[in-house]
Short mmCIF file of C-alpha atoms and ligand atoms in Angstrom, two decimals:
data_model
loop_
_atom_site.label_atom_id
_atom_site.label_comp_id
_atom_site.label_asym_id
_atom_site.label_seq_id
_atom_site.Cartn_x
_atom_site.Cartn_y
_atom_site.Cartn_z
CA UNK A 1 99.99 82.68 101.53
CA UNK A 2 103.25 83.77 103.34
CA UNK A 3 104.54 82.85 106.56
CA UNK A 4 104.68 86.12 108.46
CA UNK A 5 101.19 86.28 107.97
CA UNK A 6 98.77 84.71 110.92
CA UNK A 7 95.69 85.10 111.18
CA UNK A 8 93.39 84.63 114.51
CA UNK A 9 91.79 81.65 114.94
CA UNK A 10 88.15 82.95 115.06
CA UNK A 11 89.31 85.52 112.12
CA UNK A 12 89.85 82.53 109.76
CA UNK A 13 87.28 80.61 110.86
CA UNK A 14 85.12 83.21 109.54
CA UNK A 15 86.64 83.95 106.57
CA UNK A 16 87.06 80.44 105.46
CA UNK A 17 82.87 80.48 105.87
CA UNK A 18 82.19 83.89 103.76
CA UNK A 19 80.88 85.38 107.19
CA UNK A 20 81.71 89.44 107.71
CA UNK A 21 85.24 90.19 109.60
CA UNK A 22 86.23 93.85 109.99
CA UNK A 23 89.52 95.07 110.43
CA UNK A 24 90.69 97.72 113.12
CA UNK A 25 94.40 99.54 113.41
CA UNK A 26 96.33 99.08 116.71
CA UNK A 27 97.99 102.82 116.17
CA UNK A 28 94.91 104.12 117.70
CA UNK A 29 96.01 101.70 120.58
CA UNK A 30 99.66 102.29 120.93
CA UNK A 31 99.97 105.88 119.67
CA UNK A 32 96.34 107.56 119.72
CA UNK A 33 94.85 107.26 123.20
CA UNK A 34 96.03 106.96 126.62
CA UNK A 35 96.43 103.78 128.71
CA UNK A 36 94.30 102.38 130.14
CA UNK A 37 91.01 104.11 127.80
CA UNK A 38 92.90 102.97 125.18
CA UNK A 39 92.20 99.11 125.95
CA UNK A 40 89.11 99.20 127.02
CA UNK A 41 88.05 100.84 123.80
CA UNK A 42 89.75 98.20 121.48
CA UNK A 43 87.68 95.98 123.43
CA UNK A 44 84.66 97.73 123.30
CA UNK A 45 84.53 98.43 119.71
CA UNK A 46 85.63 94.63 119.35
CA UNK A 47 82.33 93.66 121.28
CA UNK A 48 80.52 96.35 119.06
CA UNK A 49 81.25 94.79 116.27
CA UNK A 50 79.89 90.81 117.18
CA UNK A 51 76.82 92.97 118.64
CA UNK A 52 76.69 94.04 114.72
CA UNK A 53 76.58 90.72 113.58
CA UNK A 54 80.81 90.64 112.11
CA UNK A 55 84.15 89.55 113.07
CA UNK A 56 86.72 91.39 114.72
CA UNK A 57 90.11 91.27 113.24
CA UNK A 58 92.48 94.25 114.91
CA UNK A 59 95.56 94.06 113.31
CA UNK A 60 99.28 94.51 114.29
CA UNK A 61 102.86 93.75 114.01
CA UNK A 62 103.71 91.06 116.83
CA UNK A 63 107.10 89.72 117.30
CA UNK A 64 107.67 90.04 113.40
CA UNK A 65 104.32 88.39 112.63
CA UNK A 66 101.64 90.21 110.36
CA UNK A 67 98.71 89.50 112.61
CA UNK A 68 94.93 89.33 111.97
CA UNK A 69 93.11 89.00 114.93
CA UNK A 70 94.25 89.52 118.27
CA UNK A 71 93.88 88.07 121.42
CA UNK A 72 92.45 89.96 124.58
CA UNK A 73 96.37 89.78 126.03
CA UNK A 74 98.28 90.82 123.04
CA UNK A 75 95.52 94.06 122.80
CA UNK A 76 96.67 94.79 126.67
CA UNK A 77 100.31 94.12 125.66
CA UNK A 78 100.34 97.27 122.98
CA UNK A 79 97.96 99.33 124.68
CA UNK A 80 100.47 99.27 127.90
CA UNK A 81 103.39 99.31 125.99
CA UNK A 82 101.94 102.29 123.76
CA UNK A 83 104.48 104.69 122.56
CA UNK A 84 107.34 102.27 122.79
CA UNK A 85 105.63 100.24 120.20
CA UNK A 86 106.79 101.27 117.10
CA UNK A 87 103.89 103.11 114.63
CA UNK A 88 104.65 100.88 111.73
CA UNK A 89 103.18 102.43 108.35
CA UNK A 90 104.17 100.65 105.46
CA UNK A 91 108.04 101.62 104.55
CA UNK A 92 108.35 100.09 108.21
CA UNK A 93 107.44 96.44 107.70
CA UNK A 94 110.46 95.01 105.77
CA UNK A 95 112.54 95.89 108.56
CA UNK A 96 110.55 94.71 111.64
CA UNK A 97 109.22 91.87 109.84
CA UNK A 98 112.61 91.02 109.55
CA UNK A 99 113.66 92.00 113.05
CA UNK A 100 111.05 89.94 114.73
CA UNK A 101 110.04 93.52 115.76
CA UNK A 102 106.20 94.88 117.51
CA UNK A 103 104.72 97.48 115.55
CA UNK A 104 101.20 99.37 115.65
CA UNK A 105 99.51 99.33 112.45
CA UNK A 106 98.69 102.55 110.62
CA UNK A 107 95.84 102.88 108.41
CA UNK A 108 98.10 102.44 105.77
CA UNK A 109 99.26 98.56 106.94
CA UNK A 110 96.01 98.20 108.64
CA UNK A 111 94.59 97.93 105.32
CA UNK A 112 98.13 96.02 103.54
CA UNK A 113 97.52 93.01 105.95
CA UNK A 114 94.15 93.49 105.67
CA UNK A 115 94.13 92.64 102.65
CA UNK A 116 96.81 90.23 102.48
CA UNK A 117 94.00 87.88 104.97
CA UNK A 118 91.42 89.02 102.65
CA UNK A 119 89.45 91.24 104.62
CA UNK A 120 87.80 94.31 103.37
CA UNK A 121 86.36 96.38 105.53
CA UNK A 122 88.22 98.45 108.21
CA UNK A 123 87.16 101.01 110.74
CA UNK A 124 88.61 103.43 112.21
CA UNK A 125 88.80 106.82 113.84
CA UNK A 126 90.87 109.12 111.94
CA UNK A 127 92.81 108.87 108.68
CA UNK A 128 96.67 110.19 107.81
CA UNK A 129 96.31 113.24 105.10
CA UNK A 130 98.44 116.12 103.32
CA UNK A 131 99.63 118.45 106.39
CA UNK A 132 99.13 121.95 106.81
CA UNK A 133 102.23 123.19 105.71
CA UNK A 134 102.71 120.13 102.93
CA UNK A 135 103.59 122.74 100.37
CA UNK A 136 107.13 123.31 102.32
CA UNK A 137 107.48 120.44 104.23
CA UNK A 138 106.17 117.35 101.38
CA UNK A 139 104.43 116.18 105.03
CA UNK A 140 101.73 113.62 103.00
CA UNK A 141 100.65 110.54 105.07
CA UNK A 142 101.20 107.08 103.60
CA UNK A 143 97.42 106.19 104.05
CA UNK A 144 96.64 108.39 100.95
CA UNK A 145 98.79 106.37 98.72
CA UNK A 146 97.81 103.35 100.57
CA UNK A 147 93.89 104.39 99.70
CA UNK A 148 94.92 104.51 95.70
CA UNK A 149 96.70 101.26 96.09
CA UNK A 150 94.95 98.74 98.20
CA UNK A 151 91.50 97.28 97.90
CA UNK A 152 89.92 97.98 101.48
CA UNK A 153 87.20 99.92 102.35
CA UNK A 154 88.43 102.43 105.04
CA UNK A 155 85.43 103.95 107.46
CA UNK A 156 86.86 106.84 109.62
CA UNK A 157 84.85 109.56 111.08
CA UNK A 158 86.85 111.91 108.36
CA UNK A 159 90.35 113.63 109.09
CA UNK A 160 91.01 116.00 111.83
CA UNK A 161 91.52 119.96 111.26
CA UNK A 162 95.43 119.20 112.23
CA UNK A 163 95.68 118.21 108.28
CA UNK A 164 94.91 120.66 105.31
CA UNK A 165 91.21 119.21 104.67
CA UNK A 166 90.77 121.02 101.31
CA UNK A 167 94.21 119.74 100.11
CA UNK A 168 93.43 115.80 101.26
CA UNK A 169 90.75 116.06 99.45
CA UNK A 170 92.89 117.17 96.47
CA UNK A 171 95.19 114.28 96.62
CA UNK A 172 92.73 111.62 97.09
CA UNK A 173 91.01 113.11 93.30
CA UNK A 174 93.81 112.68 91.68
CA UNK A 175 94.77 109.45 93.42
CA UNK A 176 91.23 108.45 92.44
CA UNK A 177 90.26 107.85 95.64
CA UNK A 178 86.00 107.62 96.30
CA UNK A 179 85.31 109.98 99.15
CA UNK A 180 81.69 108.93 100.12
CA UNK A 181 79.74 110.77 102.52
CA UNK A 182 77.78 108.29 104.50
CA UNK A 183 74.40 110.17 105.13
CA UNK A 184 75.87 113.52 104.30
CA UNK A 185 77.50 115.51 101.61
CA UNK A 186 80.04 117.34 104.00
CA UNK A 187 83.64 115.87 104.96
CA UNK A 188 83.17 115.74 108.99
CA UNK A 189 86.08 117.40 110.54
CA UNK A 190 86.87 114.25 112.91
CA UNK A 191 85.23 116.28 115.92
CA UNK A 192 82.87 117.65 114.23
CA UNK A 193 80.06 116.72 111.86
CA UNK A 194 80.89 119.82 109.04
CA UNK A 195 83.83 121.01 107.51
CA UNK A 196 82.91 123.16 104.58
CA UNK A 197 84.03 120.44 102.31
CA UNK A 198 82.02 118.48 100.08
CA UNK A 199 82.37 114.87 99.26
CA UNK A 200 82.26 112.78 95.53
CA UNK A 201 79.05 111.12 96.78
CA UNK A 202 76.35 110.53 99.23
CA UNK A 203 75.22 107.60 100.34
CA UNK A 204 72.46 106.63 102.80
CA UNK A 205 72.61 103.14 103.39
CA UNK A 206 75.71 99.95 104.52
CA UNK A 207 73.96 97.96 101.57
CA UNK A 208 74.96 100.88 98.88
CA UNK A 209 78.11 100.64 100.31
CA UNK A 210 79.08 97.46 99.94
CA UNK A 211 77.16 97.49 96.20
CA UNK A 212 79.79 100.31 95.36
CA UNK A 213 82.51 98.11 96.68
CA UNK A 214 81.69 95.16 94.54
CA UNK A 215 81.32 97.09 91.68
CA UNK A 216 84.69 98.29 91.95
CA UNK A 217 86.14 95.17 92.38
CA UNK A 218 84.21 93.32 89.45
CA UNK A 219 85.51 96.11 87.38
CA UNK A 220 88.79 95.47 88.43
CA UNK A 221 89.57 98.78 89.50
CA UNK A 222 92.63 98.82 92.08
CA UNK A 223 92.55 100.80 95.41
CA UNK A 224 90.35 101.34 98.50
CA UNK A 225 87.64 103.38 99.30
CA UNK A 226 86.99 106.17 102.27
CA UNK A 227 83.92 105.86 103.64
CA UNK A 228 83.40 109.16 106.03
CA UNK A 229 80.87 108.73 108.87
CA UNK A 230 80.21 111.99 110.80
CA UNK A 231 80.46 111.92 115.07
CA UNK A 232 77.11 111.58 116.26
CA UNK A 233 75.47 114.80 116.83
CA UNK A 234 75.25 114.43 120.90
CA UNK A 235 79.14 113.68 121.16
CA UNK A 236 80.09 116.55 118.29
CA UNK A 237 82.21 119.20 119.95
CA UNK A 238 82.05 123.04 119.25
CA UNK A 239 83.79 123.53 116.24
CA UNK A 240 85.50 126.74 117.38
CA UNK A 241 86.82 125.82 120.77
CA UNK A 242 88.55 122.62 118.83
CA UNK A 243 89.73 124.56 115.70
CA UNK A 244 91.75 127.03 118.48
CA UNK A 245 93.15 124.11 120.10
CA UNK A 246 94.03 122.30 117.16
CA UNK A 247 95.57 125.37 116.43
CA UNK A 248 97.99 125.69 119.44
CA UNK A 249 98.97 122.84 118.95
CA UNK A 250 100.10 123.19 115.33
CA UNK A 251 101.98 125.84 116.80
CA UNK A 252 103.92 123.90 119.26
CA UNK A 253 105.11 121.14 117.33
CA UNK A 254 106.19 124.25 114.53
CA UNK A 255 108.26 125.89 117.53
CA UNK A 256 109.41 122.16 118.10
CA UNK A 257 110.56 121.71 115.05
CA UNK A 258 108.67 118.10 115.70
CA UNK A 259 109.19 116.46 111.50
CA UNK A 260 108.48 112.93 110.04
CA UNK A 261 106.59 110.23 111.89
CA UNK A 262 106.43 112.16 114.76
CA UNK A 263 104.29 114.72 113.50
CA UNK A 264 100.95 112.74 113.81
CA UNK A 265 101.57 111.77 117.37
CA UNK A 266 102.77 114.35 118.84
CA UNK A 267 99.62 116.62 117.58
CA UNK A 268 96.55 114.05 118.91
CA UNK A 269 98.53 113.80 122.19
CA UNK A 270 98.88 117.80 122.74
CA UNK A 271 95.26 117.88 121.50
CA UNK A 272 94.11 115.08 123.84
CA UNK A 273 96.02 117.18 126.38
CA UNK A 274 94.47 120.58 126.23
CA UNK A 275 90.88 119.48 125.32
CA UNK A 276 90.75 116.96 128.45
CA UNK A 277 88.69 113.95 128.64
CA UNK A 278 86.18 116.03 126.04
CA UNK A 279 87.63 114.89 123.10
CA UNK A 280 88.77 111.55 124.21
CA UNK A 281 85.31 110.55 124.55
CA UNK A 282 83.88 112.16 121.20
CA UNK A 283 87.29 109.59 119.92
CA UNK A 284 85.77 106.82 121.41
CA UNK A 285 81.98 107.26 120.49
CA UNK A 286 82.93 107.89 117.08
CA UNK A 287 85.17 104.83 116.48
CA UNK A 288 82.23 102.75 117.93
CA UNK A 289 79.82 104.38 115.58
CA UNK A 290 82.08 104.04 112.71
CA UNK A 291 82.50 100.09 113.84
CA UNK A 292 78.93 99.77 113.85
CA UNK A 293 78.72 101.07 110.30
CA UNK A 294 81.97 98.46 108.86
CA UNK A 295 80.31 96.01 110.47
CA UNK A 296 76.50 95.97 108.56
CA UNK A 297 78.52 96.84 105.60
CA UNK A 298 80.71 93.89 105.93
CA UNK A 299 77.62 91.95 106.73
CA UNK A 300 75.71 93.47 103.26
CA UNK A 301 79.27 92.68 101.32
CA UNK A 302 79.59 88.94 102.24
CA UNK A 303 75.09 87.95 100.79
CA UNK A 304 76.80 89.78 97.60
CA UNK A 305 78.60 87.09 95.94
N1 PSU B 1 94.55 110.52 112.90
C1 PSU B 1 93.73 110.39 113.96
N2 PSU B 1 93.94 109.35 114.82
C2 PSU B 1 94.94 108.44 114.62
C3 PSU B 1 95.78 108.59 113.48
C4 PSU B 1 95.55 109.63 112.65
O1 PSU B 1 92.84 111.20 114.15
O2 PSU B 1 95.10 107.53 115.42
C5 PSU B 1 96.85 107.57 113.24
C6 PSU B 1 96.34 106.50 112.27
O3 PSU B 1 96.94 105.26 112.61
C7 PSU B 1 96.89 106.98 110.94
C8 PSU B 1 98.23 107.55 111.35
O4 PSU B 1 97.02 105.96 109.97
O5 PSU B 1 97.97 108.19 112.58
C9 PSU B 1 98.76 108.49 110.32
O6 PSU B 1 100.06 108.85 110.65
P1 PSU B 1 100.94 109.69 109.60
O7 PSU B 1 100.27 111.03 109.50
O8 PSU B 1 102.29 109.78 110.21
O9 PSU B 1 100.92 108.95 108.32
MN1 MN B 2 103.72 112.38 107.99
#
């Protein structure tokens, strides 16, 4: 297809036979979680996902190559180089492409290379939304546009209370964006399993899913859709205590005058640092849980054909 794309060995094997791959982001690697958790969770929700009966495929810029499928080493690689690997979203890829550059995926060209190998499910944590304070500062993550654009199903546990919720939401509408509440009608808060928000739809089961997705393709309709999966109730963390230090931090990036790509990071690592280990492992149970949902909805998507 092009030559900066490669695509893992096992990753094209199972593609080439129909069978169901999933896609993860390497952002969550590099950028979201500390070394060494961050590994061992790639690897875990890699093993989750061949305990589900799919493919992993994590994706990420290596050396200028758009890659789908990783090995063990090259996970170990970003996760101990983390921040110095550059978060690559998508007006990032001409120009490491073209440097022979490492980047970590966003959701954003998580789901541009996911689809360039043809794979169309993805899971992640969190997704990239309008800011709080997008009214002033135009701070809108490139995943929402990527969402109206690209034809991946994204599964995230919905977006964390350091974005505007309501006004995501907003965007998504009029980006036409489904926003489908799997088993629930409430946008989970990331953290937390409620929100206040409603979503377009409910649905109950990974085989609805994956009917909704082929419809939209046989109808030809362009764009994604957001699957939001809500942290399992024993790993949910007390919505108050989170929302203050979500807060805080909000604060401290404001005083910092912290702007542009730096905005993201900066928040989940103050967050990670004044909730403790708490939140780091409600992060890592609900990417496994959302994993576990990509990867019976992959598996319901490939005996639709
Ligand atoms: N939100 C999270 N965890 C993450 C991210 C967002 O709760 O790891 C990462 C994802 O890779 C997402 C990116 O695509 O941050 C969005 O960055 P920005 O807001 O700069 O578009
Ligand atoms: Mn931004």
């Amino acid at each position: 297809m092009n030559n900066h794309l490669c695509i893992g060995p096992e990753v094209a094997k199972a593609l080439a036979a129909g069978k169901p791959v999933v896609a993860l982001e390497s952002t969550i690697i590099s950028h979201g979680m500390p070394y060494p958790q961050n590994v061992e969770t790639a690897l875990l929700v890699e093993k989750t996902i061949r305990d589900n009966g799919a493919v992993p495929a994590t994706i990420a810029i290596i050396g200028g190559k758009l890659k789908a499928g990783l090995s063990r080493e090259e996970i170990e690689y970003l996760g101990r180089k983390g921040q110095e690997v550059a978060k690559a979203s998508r007006r990032d890829l001409p120009v490491l492409v073209a440097r022979g550059a490492d980047g970590a995926t966003t959701v954003a060209t998580t789901m541009i290379i996911a689809a360039m190998a043809g794979i169309k499910v993805f899971a992640t944590g969190g997704i990239g939304g309008v800011h709080r304070g997008a009214e002033t500062t135009m701070d809108i993550s490139a995943d929402l546009e990527e969402l109206s654009q690209t034809p991946v199903m994204v599964v995230c546990a919905g977006a964390k209370s350091i974005l505007d919720l309501g006004l995501t939401l907003e965007y998504l509408e009029t980006k036409g964006v489904p926003v489908i509440g799997f088993g629930t009608d409430e946008l989970p808060a990331f953290y937390t399993r409620k929100s206040g928000f409603g979503v377009d739809y409910r649905i109950d089961t990974e085989k609805e899913l994956a009917e909704a997705f082929k419809a939209k393709e046989d109808i030809g309709l362009k764009g994604g859709m957001l699957v939001v999966n809500p942290i399992p109730e024993q790993y949910s963390m007390d919505p108050d205590y989170i929302s203050q230090v979500i807060d805080e931090a909000i604060k401290e990036a404001n005083s910092r005058g912290i702007k542009g790509k730096k905005v993201t990071p900066f928040l989940l690592a103050k967050v990670a640092e004044k909730s403790g280990g708490e939140s780091l492992a409600s992060n890592i149970q609900l990417v496994l849980n959302n994993a576990i949902v990509a990867s019976r909805t992959a598996a319901a998507l490939s005996l639709l054909k």
